[in-house]
Amino acid sequence: MTDRSGIFAGDDPFAIARAWLAEAEKSEINDPTAIALSTVDADGLPNARMVLLKAIEDAAFVFYTNYGSAKAREIEGAGKAAFVMHWKSLRRQIRVRGLTEREDGPRADEYFASRSLKSRLGAWASRQSEPLESRAALMAEVARLTARLGTHPPRPPFWGGFRIVPLEIEFWADGAFRLHDRFVWRRDASGEAWTVTRLSP
């Protein structure tokens, strides 16, 4: 047993994460859904970048990207990823490590359709992470694809989502004198019940 109460209380870490995010959406000035996503390349060299989390499901965290990007290639090579969400306004963070799978069906189509038209056309035009001659060349490609695809471009075959199915979720809240509160939820790949442990600051 742990002495969890208040903002840490509950039997479902995904519900806790959604509650924390809902609070952050009221107080964080910019991009409360921003996560620092970490991956490793084929040589084991770590990589990190900011992306926007788009869903906290009942068993996974979801974001979207170009499947040709460095992050996507590294995720598919390792089958694993990690991220941290940090909210300065709340002085809280959530760390997640887990296994990955593509979100490449109707949900990806639905999310793509919800984006602005310019963002959808931009997704078609950008060969993410590849060398680019100039911004003018990129904008010319956007114009070319706008003329070709019109106002209802479908989701590109090279664009979709990833679900991170966590093996570990840590909830952290700032404490006085750097005596922070930390609780880590862990389970193995079989998806057995979570164990919850309080960690030293």
Short mmCIF file of C-alpha atoms in Angstrom, two decimals:
data_model
loop_
_atom_site.label_atom_id
_atom_site.label_comp_id
_atom_site.label_asym_id
_atom_site.label_seq_id
_atom_site.Cartn_x
_atom_site.Cartn_y
_atom_site.Cartn_z
CA MET A 1 0.00 0.00 0.00
CA THR A 2 1.06 3.58 -0.62
CA ASP A 3 -0.05 6.77 1.07
CA ARG A 4 -1.58 8.24 -2.09
CA SER A 5 -4.23 10.91 -1.67
CA GLY A 6 -5.34 14.17 -3.24
CA ILE A 7 -4.06 14.62 -6.79
CA PHE A 8 -2.44 11.15 -6.70
CA ALA A 9 -5.56 9.24 -5.60
CA GLY A 10 -7.25 6.67 -7.83
CA ASP A 11 -6.94 3.17 -9.24
CA ASP A 12 -6.49 4.15 -12.90
CA PRO A 13 -3.31 5.97 -13.95
CA PHE A 14 -4.86 7.04 -17.26
CA ALA A 15 -7.73 8.72 -15.39
CA ILE A 16 -5.21 10.50 -13.18
CA ALA A 17 -3.27 11.63 -16.28
CA ARG A 18 -6.45 12.94 -17.91
CA ALA A 19 -7.37 14.84 -14.73
CA TRP A 20 -3.93 16.44 -14.54
CA LEU A 21 -4.08 17.40 -18.21
CA ALA A 22 -7.53 18.93 -17.76
CA GLU A 23 -6.12 21.10 -14.96
CA ALA A 24 -3.15 22.10 -17.10
CA GLU A 25 -5.42 23.12 -19.98
CA LYS A 26 -6.88 25.80 -17.68
CA SER A 27 -3.55 27.21 -16.47
CA GLU A 28 -0.78 26.48 -18.99
CA ILE A 29 -0.29 29.39 -21.39
CA ASN A 30 0.95 27.45 -24.42
CA ASP A 31 0.56 23.84 -25.56
CA PRO A 32 -0.51 22.00 -22.38
CA THR A 33 -0.43 18.78 -24.42
CA ALA A 34 3.26 19.16 -25.34
CA ILE A 35 5.45 16.16 -24.55
CA ALA A 36 9.20 15.67 -24.82
CA LEU A 37 9.32 12.43 -26.80
CA SER A 38 12.44 10.27 -26.51
CA THR A 39 13.55 7.53 -28.89
CA VAL A 40 16.81 5.76 -29.75
CA ASP A 41 18.37 5.19 -33.16
CA ALA A 42 19.85 1.94 -34.50
CA ASP A 43 23.11 2.66 -32.67
CA GLY A 44 21.35 3.26 -29.37
CA LEU A 45 21.93 7.02 -29.50
CA PRO A 46 19.06 8.84 -27.75
CA ASN A 47 16.97 11.48 -29.49
CA ALA A 48 14.37 13.88 -28.08
CA ARG A 49 11.92 16.42 -29.48
CA MET A 50 8.67 18.14 -28.55
CA VAL A 51 5.43 16.83 -30.04
CA LEU A 52 1.75 17.28 -29.14
CA LEU A 53 -0.10 14.48 -27.39
CA LYS A 54 -3.50 14.02 -29.01
CA ALA A 55 -5.24 11.44 -26.84
CA ILE A 56 -5.05 9.70 -23.50
CA GLU A 57 -6.95 6.50 -24.09
CA ASP A 58 -7.91 3.85 -21.54
CA ALA A 59 -4.64 1.99 -22.14
CA ALA A 60 -2.35 4.21 -24.21
CA PHE A 61 -1.09 7.69 -25.10
CA VAL A 62 -1.42 8.76 -28.75
CA PHE A 63 0.37 11.26 -30.99
CA TYR A 64 0.62 11.71 -34.77
CA THR A 65 3.52 12.20 -37.16
CA ASN A 66 5.01 11.53 -40.58
CA TYR A 67 6.02 7.87 -40.75
CA GLY A 68 9.14 8.87 -42.70
CA SER A 69 10.37 11.11 -39.90
CA ALA A 70 13.36 10.28 -37.73
CA LYS A 71 11.13 9.77 -34.70
CA ALA A 72 8.90 7.31 -36.55
CA ARG A 73 11.82 5.33 -37.96
CA GLU A 74 13.40 5.11 -34.51
CA ILE A 75 10.12 4.09 -32.87
CA GLU A 76 9.52 1.35 -35.41
CA GLY A 77 13.10 0.15 -35.11
CA ALA A 78 13.01 -0.15 -31.33
CA GLY A 79 9.32 -0.77 -30.69
CA LYS A 80 9.65 1.42 -27.57
CA ALA A 81 9.51 5.10 -26.62
CA ALA A 82 9.34 7.40 -23.62
CA PHE A 83 8.07 10.89 -22.94
CA VAL A 84 7.68 13.49 -20.22
CA MET A 85 4.90 16.08 -19.87
CA HIS A 86 5.88 19.05 -17.72
CA TRP A 87 3.55 21.83 -16.61
CA LYS A 88 5.32 24.81 -15.06
CA SER A 89 2.01 26.35 -14.01
CA LEU A 90 1.09 23.30 -11.91
CA ARG A 91 4.65 22.30 -10.97
CA ARG A 92 3.87 18.74 -12.04
CA GLN A 93 5.12 16.24 -14.56
CA ILE A 94 4.23 12.81 -15.90
CA ARG A 95 6.88 10.41 -17.22
CA VAL A 96 5.92 7.46 -19.43
CA ARG A 97 7.93 4.54 -20.83
CA GLY A 98 6.41 1.78 -22.92
CA LEU A 99 5.87 -0.24 -26.05
CA THR A 100 4.62 1.27 -29.31
CA GLU A 101 2.18 0.40 -32.05
CA ARG A 102 0.82 2.27 -35.05
CA GLU A 103 -2.51 4.07 -34.93
CA ASP A 104 -3.14 3.81 -38.65
CA GLY A 105 -6.88 3.33 -39.10
CA PRO A 106 -10.16 5.21 -38.69
CA ARG A 107 -8.97 7.15 -35.63
CA ALA A 108 -6.01 8.49 -37.59
CA ASP A 109 -8.34 9.41 -40.46
CA GLU A 110 -10.67 11.19 -38.04
CA TYR A 111 -7.90 13.16 -36.39
CA PHE A 112 -6.35 14.13 -39.76
CA ALA A 113 -9.74 15.38 -40.97
CA SER A 114 -10.07 17.55 -37.84
CA ARG A 115 -6.91 19.51 -38.65
CA SER A 116 -7.06 22.80 -40.52
CA LEU A 117 -6.88 22.58 -44.29
CA LYS A 118 -3.46 24.24 -44.37
CA SER A 119 -2.14 21.75 -41.81
CA ARG A 120 -3.46 18.83 -43.86
CA LEU A 121 -1.84 20.17 -47.02
CA GLY A 122 1.36 20.83 -45.07
CA ALA A 123 1.43 17.20 -43.97
CA TRP A 124 1.32 16.16 -47.62
CA ALA A 125 4.02 18.63 -48.64
CA SER A 126 6.57 17.98 -45.89
CA ARG A 127 9.03 15.11 -46.14
CA GLN A 128 9.74 15.41 -42.46
CA SER A 129 13.39 15.15 -41.35
CA GLU A 130 14.68 15.03 -44.94
CA PRO A 131 16.98 17.78 -46.33
CA LEU A 132 15.09 20.80 -47.72
CA GLU A 133 16.48 23.11 -50.39
CA SER A 134 14.66 26.21 -49.11
CA ARG A 135 11.44 27.42 -47.54
CA ALA A 136 10.42 28.68 -50.97
CA ALA A 137 10.67 25.13 -52.30
CA LEU A 138 8.45 23.89 -49.48
CA MET A 139 5.83 26.56 -50.13
CA ALA A 140 5.89 25.79 -53.84
CA GLU A 141 5.15 22.15 -53.01
CA VAL A 142 2.26 23.24 -50.78
CA ALA A 143 0.86 25.30 -53.67
CA ARG A 144 1.26 22.39 -56.11
CA LEU A 145 -0.53 19.98 -53.78
CA THR A 146 -3.27 22.49 -53.00
CA ALA A 147 -4.07 22.64 -56.72
CA ARG A 148 -3.97 18.84 -57.00
CA LEU A 149 -5.77 17.78 -53.80
CA GLY A 150 -8.28 20.60 -53.39
CA THR A 151 -10.09 21.33 -50.13
CA HIS A 152 -10.58 17.75 -48.92
CA PRO A 153 -7.18 16.05 -49.00
CA PRO A 154 -7.22 12.49 -47.64
CA ARG A 155 -4.77 11.37 -44.98
CA PRO A 156 -1.39 10.68 -46.62
CA PRO A 157 -0.33 7.02 -46.63
CA PHE A 158 2.93 8.09 -44.94
CA TRP A 159 1.20 9.92 -42.06
CA GLY A 160 -0.53 8.55 -38.97
CA GLY A 161 -0.31 7.92 -35.28
CA PHE A 162 1.58 5.98 -32.67
CA ARG A 163 0.16 4.59 -29.47
CA ILE A 164 2.53 4.31 -26.50
CA VAL A 165 1.31 1.50 -24.27
CA PRO A 166 3.04 2.17 -20.96
CA LEU A 167 4.91 -0.28 -18.80
CA GLU A 168 5.74 2.58 -16.43
CA ILE A 169 4.01 5.86 -15.56
CA GLU A 170 5.43 8.24 -12.99
CA PHE A 171 3.50 11.13 -11.47
CA TRP A 172 5.63 13.90 -9.95
CA ALA A 173 4.55 16.99 -8.03
CA ASP A 174 6.74 19.74 -6.66
CA GLY A 175 7.29 19.79 -2.92
CA ALA A 176 8.70 22.35 -0.50
CA PHE A 177 12.47 22.27 -0.01
CA ARG A 178 12.76 19.92 -3.04
CA LEU A 179 11.00 17.17 -1.10
CA HIS A 180 8.86 16.26 -4.10
CA ASP A 181 6.09 13.65 -4.25
CA ARG A 182 6.67 10.84 -6.75
CA PHE A 183 4.59 7.75 -7.43
CA VAL A 184 5.50 5.23 -10.13
CA TRP A 185 3.02 2.75 -11.59
CA ARG A 186 4.68 -0.35 -13.12
CA ARG A 187 3.56 -3.50 -14.93
CA ASP A 188 5.20 -6.02 -17.24
CA ALA A 189 4.51 -6.55 -20.94
CA SER A 190 1.82 -9.12 -20.15
CA GLY A 191 -0.40 -6.26 -18.98
CA GLU A 192 -0.85 -7.61 -15.48
CA ALA A 193 -2.13 -5.37 -12.69
CA TRP A 194 -0.17 -2.24 -11.84
CA THR A 195 2.05 -1.98 -8.79
CA VAL A 196 2.38 1.51 -7.29
CA THR A 197 5.47 2.64 -5.41
CA ARG A 198 6.31 5.93 -3.74
CA LEU A 199 9.81 7.08 -4.78
CA SER A 200 12.21 9.27 -2.88
CA PRO A 201 12.50 12.81 -4.29
#
